mmCIF file of C-alpha atoms and ligand atoms in Angstrom:
data_model
loop_
_atom_site.group_PDB
_atom_site.id
_atom_site.type_symbol
_atom_site.label_atom_id
_atom_site.label_comp_id
_atom_site.label_asym_id
_atom_site.label_seq_id
_atom_site.Cartn_x
_atom_site.Cartn_y
_atom_site.Cartn_z
ATOM 1 C CA UNK A 83 -133.876 4.368 33.801
ATOM 2 C CA UNK A 84 -137.369 4.424 35.185
ATOM 3 C CA UNK A 85 -140.291 3.383 33.045
ATOM 4 C CA UNK A 86 -142.748 5.776 31.501
ATOM 5 C CA UNK A 87 -145.687 6.863 33.559
ATOM 6 C CA UNK A 88 -148.441 9.437 33.709
ATOM 7 C CA UNK A 89 -148.773 11.575 36.821
ATOM 8 C CA UNK A 90 -152.164 13.123 37.580
ATOM 9 C CA UNK A 91 -151.932 16.768 38.547
ATOM 10 C CA UNK A 92 -155.222 18.611 38.068
ATOM 11 C CA UNK A 93 -153.705 21.837 39.329
ATOM 12 C CA UNK A 94 -155.035 25.155 38.135
ATOM 13 C CA UNK A 95 -152.470 27.507 36.660
ATOM 14 C CA UNK A 96 -154.032 30.193 38.890
ATOM 15 C CA UNK A 97 -153.723 28.140 42.051
ATOM 16 C CA UNK A 98 -150.540 29.690 43.413
ATOM 17 C CA UNK A 99 -151.794 33.190 42.698
ATOM 18 C CA UNK A 100 -155.196 32.456 44.250
ATOM 19 C CA UNK A 101 -153.596 31.190 47.440
ATOM 20 C CA UNK A 102 -151.427 34.284 47.701
ATOM 21 C CA UNK A 103 -154.551 36.376 47.049
ATOM 22 C CA UNK A 104 -156.403 34.755 49.960
ATOM 23 C CA UNK A 105 -153.506 35.571 52.268
ATOM 24 C CA UNK A 106 -153.448 39.187 51.154
ATOM 25 C CA UNK A 107 -157.206 39.438 51.470
ATOM 26 C CA UNK A 108 -157.038 38.150 55.012
ATOM 27 C CA UNK A 109 -154.377 40.650 55.973
ATOM 28 C CA UNK A 110 -156.410 43.491 54.408
ATOM 29 C CA UNK A 111 -159.448 42.439 56.393
ATOM 30 C CA UNK A 112 -157.484 42.211 59.630
ATOM 31 C CA UNK A 113 -156.192 45.738 59.093
ATOM 32 C CA UNK A 114 -159.666 47.087 58.449
ATOM 33 C CA UNK A 115 -158.979 47.572 54.764
ATOM 34 C CA UNK A 116 -161.714 47.176 52.163
ATOM 35 C CA UNK A 117 -160.002 46.465 48.834
ATOM 36 C CA UNK A 118 -161.489 47.317 45.445
ATOM 37 C CA UNK A 119 -159.971 45.895 42.252
ATOM 38 C CA UNK A 120 -160.647 48.500 39.542
ATOM 39 C CA UNK A 121 -160.666 47.055 36.036
ATOM 40 C CA UNK A 122 -161.367 48.495 32.615
ATOM 41 C CA UNK A 123 -160.008 49.067 29.122
ATOM 42 C CA UNK A 124 -157.154 51.550 28.582
ATOM 43 C CA UNK A 125 -158.523 55.064 28.957
ATOM 44 C CA UNK A 126 -161.923 53.947 30.263
ATOM 45 C CA UNK A 127 -161.513 56.468 33.045
ATOM 46 C CA UNK A 128 -160.293 54.301 35.906
ATOM 47 C CA UNK A 129 -158.165 57.067 37.394
ATOM 48 C CA UNK A 130 -160.802 59.729 36.715
ATOM 49 C CA UNK A 131 -163.473 57.651 38.471
ATOM 50 C CA UNK A 132 -161.199 57.042 41.452
ATOM 51 C CA UNK A 133 -160.610 60.754 41.812
ATOM 52 C CA UNK A 134 -164.353 61.443 41.804
ATOM 53 C CA UNK A 135 -165.036 58.649 44.285
ATOM 54 C CA UNK A 136 -162.205 59.450 46.686
ATOM 55 C CA UNK A 137 -163.240 63.108 46.826
ATOM 56 C CA UNK A 138 -166.671 62.019 48.028
ATOM 57 C CA UNK A 139 -165.493 59.363 50.463
ATOM 58 C CA UNK A 140 -165.296 61.846 53.298
ATOM 59 C CA UNK A 141 -163.983 60.653 56.682
ATOM 60 C CA UNK A 142 -162.576 57.518 55.095
ATOM 61 C CA UNK A 143 -158.861 56.973 54.567
ATOM 62 C CA UNK A 144 -158.326 56.167 50.887
ATOM 63 C CA UNK A 145 -155.309 54.398 49.484
ATOM 64 C CA UNK A 146 -154.466 53.704 45.864
ATOM 65 C CA UNK A 147 -152.203 51.181 44.200
ATOM 66 C CA UNK A 148 -151.730 52.163 40.577
ATOM 67 C CA UNK A 149 -150.853 49.411 38.169
ATOM 68 C CA UNK A 150 -149.345 50.631 34.965
ATOM 69 C CA UNK A 151 -147.222 49.156 32.269
ATOM 70 C CA UNK A 152 -145.080 52.271 32.397
ATOM 71 C CA UNK A 153 -145.016 55.838 33.663
ATOM 72 C CA UNK A 154 -146.603 57.214 36.783
ATOM 73 C CA UNK A 155 -148.646 60.270 35.783
ATOM 74 C CA UNK A 156 -151.704 58.850 37.465
ATOM 75 C CA UNK A 157 -149.920 58.333 40.774
ATOM 76 C CA UNK A 158 -148.526 61.862 40.748
ATOM 77 C CA UNK A 159 -152.004 63.253 40.209
ATOM 78 C CA UNK A 160 -153.434 61.280 43.110
ATOM 79 C CA UNK A 161 -150.581 62.200 45.426
ATOM 80 C CA UNK A 162 -151.115 65.856 44.595
ATOM 81 C CA UNK A 163 -154.641 65.387 45.983
ATOM 82 C CA UNK A 164 -153.185 64.077 49.237
ATOM 83 C CA UNK A 165 -154.100 60.446 48.579
ATOM 84 C CA UNK A 166 -151.656 57.813 49.747
ATOM 85 C CA UNK A 167 -150.714 56.177 46.482
ATOM 86 C CA UNK A 168 -148.054 53.855 45.250
ATOM 87 C CA UNK A 169 -147.158 52.911 41.716
ATOM 88 C CA UNK A 170 -146.433 49.439 40.388
ATOM 89 C CA UNK A 171 -144.801 49.261 37.001
ATOM 90 C CA UNK A 172 -145.259 45.802 35.620
ATOM 91 C CA UNK A 173 -142.753 46.426 32.844
ATOM 92 C CA UNK A 174 -145.037 44.879 30.255
ATOM 93 C CA UNK A 175 -147.193 42.309 32.035
ATOM 94 C CA UNK A 176 -150.850 42.831 31.308
ATOM 95 C CA UNK A 177 -152.394 42.318 34.739
ATOM 96 C CA UNK A 178 -151.482 42.697 38.380
ATOM 97 C CA UNK A 179 -150.910 39.566 40.400
ATOM 98 C CA UNK A 180 -150.868 38.877 44.104
ATOM 99 C CA UNK A 181 -147.115 39.006 44.814
ATOM 100 C CA UNK A 182 -146.973 42.481 43.232
ATOM 101 C CA UNK A 183 -149.840 43.674 45.412
ATOM 102 C CA UNK A 184 -148.303 42.202 48.547
ATOM 103 C CA UNK A 185 -145.188 44.295 48.069
ATOM 104 C CA UNK A 186 -147.029 47.500 47.238
ATOM 105 C CA UNK A 187 -149.381 47.082 50.196
ATOM 106 C CA UNK A 188 -146.451 46.933 52.598
ATOM 107 C CA UNK A 189 -145.198 50.238 51.264
ATOM 108 C CA UNK A 190 -148.501 51.942 52.049
ATOM 109 C CA UNK A 191 -148.766 50.670 55.661
ATOM 110 C CA UNK A 192 -152.516 50.308 55.322
ATOM 111 C CA UNK A 193 -154.848 50.767 58.239
ATOM 112 C CA UNK A 194 -158.640 51.184 58.383
ATOM 113 C CA UNK A 195 -159.886 52.505 55.097
ATOM 114 C CA UNK A 196 -160.548 51.740 51.455
ATOM 115 C CA UNK A 197 -157.810 50.560 49.120
ATOM 116 C CA UNK A 198 -158.384 51.036 45.409
ATOM 117 C CA UNK A 199 -156.183 48.973 43.136
ATOM 118 C CA UNK A 200 -156.196 50.349 39.598
ATOM 119 C CA UNK A 201 -155.447 47.348 37.455
ATOM 120 C CA UNK A 202 -153.698 47.474 34.085
ATOM 121 C CA UNK A 203 -155.945 48.815 31.324
ATOM 122 C CA UNK A 204 -157.174 45.572 29.842
ATOM 123 C CA UNK A 205 -160.525 43.795 29.660
ATOM 124 C CA UNK A 206 -159.271 40.257 29.403
ATOM 125 C CA UNK A 207 -156.835 39.045 31.995
ATOM 126 C CA UNK A 208 -157.348 41.156 35.127
ATOM 127 C CA UNK A 209 -160.676 39.369 35.567
ATOM 128 C CA UNK A 210 -158.843 36.069 36.009
ATOM 129 C CA UNK A 211 -156.340 37.091 38.597
ATOM 130 C CA UNK A 212 -157.447 37.578 42.160
ATOM 131 C CA UNK A 213 -155.281 40.157 43.869
ATOM 132 C CA UNK A 214 -156.692 40.056 47.380
ATOM 133 C CA UNK A 215 -159.660 42.309 46.648
ATOM 134 C CA UNK A 216 -163.014 42.211 48.395
ATOM 135 C CA UNK A 217 -164.851 43.462 45.319
ATOM 136 C CA UNK A 218 -164.221 43.989 41.623
ATOM 137 C CA UNK A 219 -165.282 47.292 40.055
ATOM 138 C CA UNK A 220 -165.548 47.272 36.273
ATOM 139 C CA UNK A 221 -165.382 50.576 34.417
ATOM 140 C CA UNK A 222 -167.032 50.343 31.027
ATOM 141 C CA UNK A 223 -167.720 53.359 28.828
ATOM 142 C CA UNK A 224 -170.334 54.431 26.347
ATOM 143 C CA UNK A 225 -167.525 55.197 23.882
ATOM 144 C CA UNK A 226 -166.437 51.554 23.811
ATOM 145 C CA UNK A 227 -169.815 50.520 22.441
ATOM 146 C CA UNK A 228 -172.727 48.517 23.756
ATOM 147 C CA UNK A 229 -171.389 45.148 22.620
ATOM 148 C CA UNK A 230 -168.681 44.867 25.263
ATOM 149 C CA UNK A 231 -170.506 42.394 27.535
ATOM 150 C CA UNK A 232 -170.761 40.050 24.551
ATOM 151 C CA UNK A 233 -167.098 40.389 23.659
ATOM 152 C CA UNK A 234 -165.580 40.311 27.135
ATOM 153 C CA UNK A 235 -168.093 38.217 29.076
ATOM 154 C CA UNK A 236 -165.761 37.227 31.867
ATOM 155 C CA UNK A 237 -165.055 40.783 33.033
ATOM 156 C CA UNK A 238 -168.797 41.475 33.247
ATOM 157 C CA UNK A 239 -169.524 38.139 34.889
ATOM 158 C CA UNK A 240 -166.980 38.649 37.656
ATOM 159 C CA UNK A 241 -167.731 42.305 38.431
ATOM 160 C CA UNK A 242 -169.444 43.253 41.702
ATOM 161 C CA UNK A 243 -170.234 46.746 40.456
ATOM 162 C CA UNK A 244 -170.276 48.064 36.899
ATOM 163 C CA UNK A 245 -169.700 51.736 36.234
ATOM 164 C CA UNK A 246 -170.830 53.016 32.852
ATOM 165 C CA UNK A 247 -168.608 56.056 32.399
ATOM 166 C CA UNK A 248 -168.503 58.988 29.967
ATOM 167 C CA UNK A 249 -172.295 59.260 29.826
ATOM 168 C CA UNK A 250 -171.892 62.979 29.029
ATOM 169 C CA UNK A 251 -170.931 61.788 25.540
ATOM 170 C CA UNK A 252 -174.167 59.864 24.932
ATOM 171 C CA UNK A 253 -175.689 62.597 22.714
ATOM 172 C CA UNK A 254 -172.793 62.191 20.279
ATOM 173 C CA UNK A 255 -172.792 58.416 20.072
ATOM 174 C CA UNK A 256 -174.935 55.482 19.071
ATOM 175 C CA UNK A 257 -175.035 53.466 22.261
ATOM 176 C CA UNK A 258 -177.733 50.836 22.561
ATOM 177 C CA UNK A 259 -178.365 50.762 26.286
ATOM 178 C CA UNK A 260 -180.959 47.958 26.125
ATOM 179 C CA UNK A 261 -178.549 45.743 24.234
ATOM 180 C CA UNK A 262 -175.808 46.563 26.723
ATOM 181 C CA UNK A 263 -178.012 45.831 29.741
ATOM 182 C CA UNK A 264 -179.349 42.639 28.214
ATOM 183 C CA UNK A 265 -175.786 41.376 27.852
ATOM 184 C CA UNK A 266 -174.825 42.472 31.348
ATOM 185 C CA UNK A 267 -177.837 40.824 32.947
ATOM 186 C CA UNK A 268 -177.347 37.542 31.121
ATOM 187 C CA UNK A 269 -173.892 37.377 32.676
ATOM 188 C CA UNK A 270 -174.464 39.023 35.991
ATOM 189 C CA UNK A 271 -177.757 39.272 37.856
ATOM 190 C CA UNK A 272 -176.624 41.207 40.892
ATOM 191 C CA UNK A 273 -174.003 43.857 40.132
ATOM 192 C CA UNK A 274 -175.470 47.364 40.070
ATOM 193 C CA UNK A 275 -174.857 49.244 36.829
ATOM 194 C CA UNK A 276 -174.322 52.914 37.576
ATOM 195 C CA UNK A 277 -174.182 55.580 34.882
ATOM 196 C CA UNK A 278 -171.672 58.301 35.594
ATOM 197 C CA UNK A 279 -169.712 61.085 33.977
ATOM 198 C CA UNK A 280 -166.401 62.343 35.294
ATOM 199 C CA UNK A 281 -166.969 65.488 33.258
ATOM 200 C CA UNK A 282 -170.346 66.507 34.673
ATOM 201 C CA UNK A 283 -169.615 64.574 37.909
ATOM 202 C CA UNK A 284 -173.038 62.931 37.792
ATOM 203 C CA UNK A 285 -173.774 59.543 39.334
ATOM 204 C CA UNK A 286 -171.004 59.292 41.885
ATOM 205 C CA UNK A 287 -173.141 59.624 45.012
ATOM 206 C CA UNK A 288 -174.604 56.212 44.224
ATOM 207 C CA UNK A 289 -171.163 54.685 43.673
ATOM 208 C CA UNK A 290 -169.905 56.036 46.974
ATOM 209 C CA UNK A 291 -172.954 54.805 48.828
ATOM 210 C CA UNK A 292 -172.467 51.318 47.394
ATOM 211 C CA UNK A 293 -168.832 51.294 48.531
ATOM 212 C CA UNK A 294 -169.745 52.511 52.020
ATOM 213 C CA UNK A 295 -172.400 49.808 52.370
ATOM 214 C CA UNK A 296 -170.119 47.036 51.191
ATOM 215 C CA UNK A 297 -167.388 48.261 53.490
ATOM 216 C CA UNK A 298 -169.788 48.209 56.435
ATOM 217 C CA UNK A 299 -170.905 44.653 55.594
ATOM 218 C CA UNK A 300 -167.297 43.528 55.487
ATOM 219 C CA UNK A 301 -166.595 44.963 58.933
ATOM 220 C CA UNK A 302 -169.479 43.097 60.522
ATOM 221 C CA UNK B 235 -146.576 45.464 23.998
ATOM 222 C CA UNK B 236 -149.548 44.047 25.855
ATOM 223 C CA UNK B 237 -150.326 41.079 23.627
ATOM 224 C CA UNK B 238 -146.870 39.476 23.447
ATOM 225 C CA UNK B 239 -146.347 39.561 27.221
ATOM 226 C CA UNK B 240 -149.726 38.109 27.979
ATOM 227 C CA UNK B 241 -149.007 34.380 27.969
ATOM 228 C CA UNK B 242 -145.471 34.581 29.282
ATOM 229 C CA UNK B 243 -146.050 34.437 33.054
ATOM 230 C CA UNK B 244 -148.649 31.671 32.846
ATOM 231 C CA UNK B 245 -146.477 29.578 30.553
ATOM 232 C CA UNK B 246 -143.674 29.935 33.067
ATOM 233 C CA UNK B 247 -146.043 28.791 35.790
ATOM 234 C CA UNK B 248 -147.079 25.751 33.717
ATOM 235 C CA UNK B 249 -143.459 24.673 33.398
ATOM 236 C CA UNK B 250 -142.881 25.267 37.124
ATOM 237 C CA UNK B 251 -145.813 23.039 38.076
ATOM 238 C CA UNK B 252 -144.716 20.300 35.681
ATOM 239 C CA UNK B 253 -141.161 20.379 37.045
ATOM 240 C CA UNK B 254 -142.385 20.363 40.619
ATOM 241 C CA UNK B 255 -144.371 17.157 40.053
ATOM 242 C CA UNK B 256 -141.621 15.554 37.982
ATOM 243 C CA UNK B 257 -139.075 16.098 40.760
ATOM 244 C CA UNK B 258 -141.521 14.855 43.394
ATOM 245 C CA UNK B 259 -141.873 11.655 41.395
ATOM 246 C CA UNK B 260 -138.157 11.226 40.842
ATOM 247 C CA UNK B 261 -138.371 11.772 37.082
ATOM 248 C CA UNK B 262 -135.488 13.306 35.181
ATOM 249 C CA UNK B 263 -137.468 14.415 32.178
ATOM 250 C CA UNK B 264 -141.006 15.417 31.274
ATOM 251 C CA UNK B 265 -142.192 13.865 28.016
ATOM 252 C CA UNK B 266 -145.615 15.430 27.782
ATOM 253 C CA UNK B 267 -147.736 18.010 29.561
ATOM 254 C CA UNK B 268 -151.496 17.641 29.268
ATOM 255 C CA UNK B 269 -153.008 21.071 29.645
ATOM 256 C CA UNK B 270 -156.697 21.983 29.585
ATOM 257 C CA UNK B 271 -157.527 25.462 28.316
ATOM 258 C CA UNK B 272 -161.036 26.870 28.138
ATOM 259 C CA UNK B 273 -161.575 29.363 25.323
ATOM 260 C CA UNK B 274 -162.822 31.961 27.817
ATOM 261 C CA UNK B 275 -159.836 31.781 30.089
ATOM 262 C CA UNK B 276 -158.217 34.614 28.179
ATOM 263 C CA UNK B 277 -155.167 32.665 27.105
ATOM 264 C CA UNK B 278 -154.416 31.764 23.545
ATOM 265 C CA UNK B 279 -153.245 28.197 23.125
ATOM 266 C CA UNK B 280 -150.926 29.000 20.223
ATOM 267 C CA UNK B 281 -149.159 31.737 22.178
ATOM 268 C CA UNK B 282 -148.640 29.394 25.103
ATOM 269 C CA UNK B 283 -147.034 26.950 22.687
ATOM 270 C CA UNK B 284 -144.779 29.656 21.346
ATOM 271 C CA UNK B 285 -143.547 30.683 24.773
ATOM 272 C CA UNK B 286 -143.312 27.109 25.892
ATOM 273 C CA UNK B 287 -140.439 26.327 23.557
ATOM 274 C CA UNK B 288 -138.501 29.369 24.680
ATOM 275 C CA UNK B 289 -139.084 29.041 28.407
ATOM 276 C CA UNK B 290 -138.733 25.261 28.575
ATOM 277 C CA UNK B 291 -135.172 25.422 27.282
ATOM 278 C CA UNK B 292 -132.772 24.044 29.852
ATOM 279 C CA UNK B 293 -135.588 22.808 32.105
ATOM 280 C CA UNK B 294 -136.912 19.307 32.706
ATOM 281 C CA UNK B 295 -139.582 20.174 30.154
ATOM 282 C CA UNK B 296 -137.145 20.984 27.368
ATOM 283 C CA UNK B 297 -138.158 17.986 25.279
ATOM 284 C CA UNK B 298 -141.733 17.790 26.457
ATOM 285 C CA UNK B 299 -144.658 17.827 24.097
ATOM 286 C CA UNK B 300 -147.318 20.306 25.129
ATOM 287 C CA UNK B 301 -150.703 18.722 24.548
ATOM 288 C CA UNK B 302 -153.458 21.321 24.814
ATOM 289 C CA UNK B 303 -157.075 20.270 25.130
ATOM 290 C CA UNK B 304 -159.302 23.228 24.296
ATOM 291 C CA UNK B 305 -162.760 23.582 25.764
ATOM 292 C CA UNK B 306 -165.547 25.503 24.053
ATOM 293 C CA UNK B 307 -167.505 27.663 26.505
ATOM 294 C CA UNK B 308 -171.044 26.574 27.239
ATOM 295 C CA UNK B 309 -173.973 28.440 28.695
ATOM 296 C CA UNK B 310 -176.793 26.883 30.640
ATOM 297 C CA UNK B 311 -180.333 27.897 29.779
ATOM 298 C CA UNK B 312 -182.104 29.313 32.808
ATOM 299 C CA UNK B 313 -185.449 28.176 31.388
ATOM 300 C CA UNK B 314 -184.954 24.649 30.025
ATOM 301 C CA UNK B 315 -181.614 23.810 31.623
ATOM 302 C CA UNK B 316 -179.880 22.768 28.377
ATOM 303 C CA UNK B 317 -176.189 23.459 27.894
ATOM 304 C CA UNK B 318 -175.373 25.221 24.643
ATOM 305 C CA UNK B 319 -172.653 27.068 22.731
ATOM 306 C CA UNK B 320 -173.647 30.666 22.271
ATOM 307 C CA UNK B 321 -173.948 32.576 19.016
ATOM 308 C CA UNK B 322 -172.053 35.875 18.649
ATOM 309 C CA UNK B 323 -173.791 38.831 20.335
ATOM 310 C CA UNK B 324 -176.420 36.685 21.929
ATOM 311 C CA UNK B 325 -176.961 34.632 25.063
ATOM 312 C CA UNK B 326 -180.207 33.128 23.796
ATOM 313 C CA UNK B 327 -180.936 29.417 24.168
ATOM 314 C CA UNK B 328 -181.238 27.754 20.704
ATOM 315 C CA UNK B 329 -183.798 25.279 22.069
ATOM 316 C CA UNK B 330 -186.340 27.447 23.840
ATOM 317 C CA UNK B 331 -185.155 31.058 23.362
ATOM 318 C CA UNK B 332 -184.590 31.280 27.121
ATOM 319 C CA UNK B 333 -181.647 33.144 28.567
ATOM 320 C CA UNK B 334 -178.306 31.393 28.974
ATOM 321 C CA UNK B 335 -176.170 31.989 32.044
ATOM 322 C CA UNK B 336 -172.404 31.440 32.272
ATOM 323 C CA UNK B 337 -171.021 28.120 33.470
ATOM 324 C CA UNK B 338 -167.520 27.033 34.390
ATOM 325 C CA UNK B 339 -167.264 25.202 31.068
ATOM 326 C CA UNK B 340 -164.844 27.260 29.014
ATOM 327 C CA UNK B 341 -163.053 28.896 31.948
ATOM 328 C CA UNK B 342 -160.751 25.929 32.617
ATOM 329 C CA UNK B 343 -157.052 26.486 32.847
ATOM 330 C CA UNK B 344 -155.267 23.635 34.524
ATOM 331 C CA UNK B 345 -152.621 20.972 34.122
ATOM 332 C CA UNK B 346 -154.374 17.642 33.956
ATOM 333 C CA UNK B 347 -151.309 15.418 34.052
ATOM 334 C CA UNK B 348 -147.752 14.993 32.911
ATOM 335 C CA UNK B 349 -146.041 12.027 31.327
ATOM 336 C CA UNK B 350 -142.521 11.325 32.526
HETATM 337 N N1 GTP C 188 -165.904 63.203 28.254
HETATM 338 C C1 GTP C 188 -165.462 62.447 29.248
HETATM 339 N N2 GTP C 188 -164.140 62.140 29.304
HETATM 340 C C2 GTP C 188 -163.715 61.362 30.316
HETATM 341 C C3 GTP C 188 -164.575 60.872 31.316
HETATM 342 N N3 GTP C 188 -163.854 60.133 32.178
HETATM 343 C C4 GTP C 188 -162.593 60.146 31.744
HETATM 344 N N4 GTP C 188 -162.479 60.895 30.620
HETATM 345 C C5 GTP C 188 -161.260 61.155 29.839
HETATM 346 O O1 GTP C 188 -160.762 59.909 29.364
HETATM 347 C C6 GTP C 188 -159.350 59.930 29.330
HETATM 348 C C7 GTP C 188 -158.798 58.740 30.106
HETATM 349 O O2 GTP C 188 -159.115 58.882 31.469
HETATM 350 P P1 GTP C 188 -158.289 58.159 32.608
HETATM 351 O O3 GTP C 188 -158.974 58.402 33.885
HETATM 352 O O4 GTP C 188 -156.846 58.511 32.512
HETATM 353 O O5 GTP C 188 -158.469 56.648 32.169
HETATM 354 P P2 GTP C 188 -157.726 55.353 32.738
HETATM 355 O O6 GTP C 188 -158.679 54.240 32.570
HETATM 356 O O7 GTP C 188 -157.196 55.607 34.088
HETATM 357 O O8 GTP C 188 -156.534 55.215 31.696
HETATM 358 P P3 GTP C 188 -155.255 54.244 31.788
HETATM 359 O O9 GTP C 188 -154.838 54.214 33.228
HETATM 360 O O10 GTP C 188 -154.254 54.879 30.900
HETATM 361 O O11 GTP C 188 -155.724 52.912 31.255
HETATM 362 C C8 GTP C 188 -158.918 61.266 29.895
HETATM 363 O O12 GTP C 188 -158.673 62.132 28.847
HETATM 364 C C9 GTP C 188 -160.147 61.705 30.687
HETATM 365 O O13 GTP C 188 -160.265 63.100 30.788
HETATM 366 C C10 GTP C 188 -165.967 61.227 31.229
HETATM 367 O O14 GTP C 188 -166.816 60.846 32.037
HETATM 368 N N5 GTP C 188 -166.338 61.996 30.170
HETATM 369 MG MG1 MG C 189 -155.250 55.362 34.880
HETATM 370 ZN ZN1 ZN C 190 -183.611 26.726 26.877
#
């Protein structure tokens, strides 16, 4: 019997995932792929926003990986638009992780374009797990209320772009935009906050321009 | 469906890491795992404990005690530089009313050590 001892570890629980994510990110970059991790609460409009964005991303090959706990309605819809899409069913897990993305990416045989990864509808854990993305896009909505930055600070802190969706519904709601923006800016000084509506289709030109610029920067 | 699955994969990973280091050090059993969990990391300590018992069964960690050190998130005031714990729905510094910005304190999620 050996004696008792303490072994120092200091290893992050995310470490393995983060390393896999760096590998995937590198392979995306090498293949000319700009990867966007799309996060947001269930029903925030992640798929709806992607549809609006992809329609406007003319002359750019768009790919989509759809993360979903179950079902594949979203993927079918995208495919019917001619987008190369693949579905990942996590069977209950609440976020996508790097090994899942690695597999799905192979299926799509990605080359030169933009890959959108629609994460599981959830505001908590997707923010923690890198999945090889170049940028994180957070979809928040006016229907969720203006206190979301205060309740889910990490998602807002980590986002590179924040889309405020469903703005067509503003006349019917009490949404304190100043309070919302104050929270966002305390957490995140740089991410643009862009107001959009998938119903009226307003605001998407700015989103698309941001993506194009970021994609260009990545290529250089 | 979402909530119960949440801590499962990370708890599994915690046990994997502990086993990996135990084996590397020629230990046949892990007696304690010292885990550090920030309150902002999105993982609930009590749920990790719950899964731990189930997943650890039959592993080197089966009889291990899971010791979780929780860390309260702190903001740093951009005006006076003080670290502080924020009040609900506010990021305001209690000392000078300046604006607090996020720090890494509270986002920890790592295994500090194991006892074998
Ligand atoms: N009024 C209004 N409804 C919207 C808008 N965007 C999305 N919706 C509606 O919101 C619902 C959810 O939209 P989705 O795009 O499926 O949302 P999602 O985030 O992909 O949902 P999950 O993948 O299930 O988490 C649908 O009924 C959409 O029609 C918007 O800008 N305005
Ligand atoms: Mg969707
Ligand atoms: Zn201060």
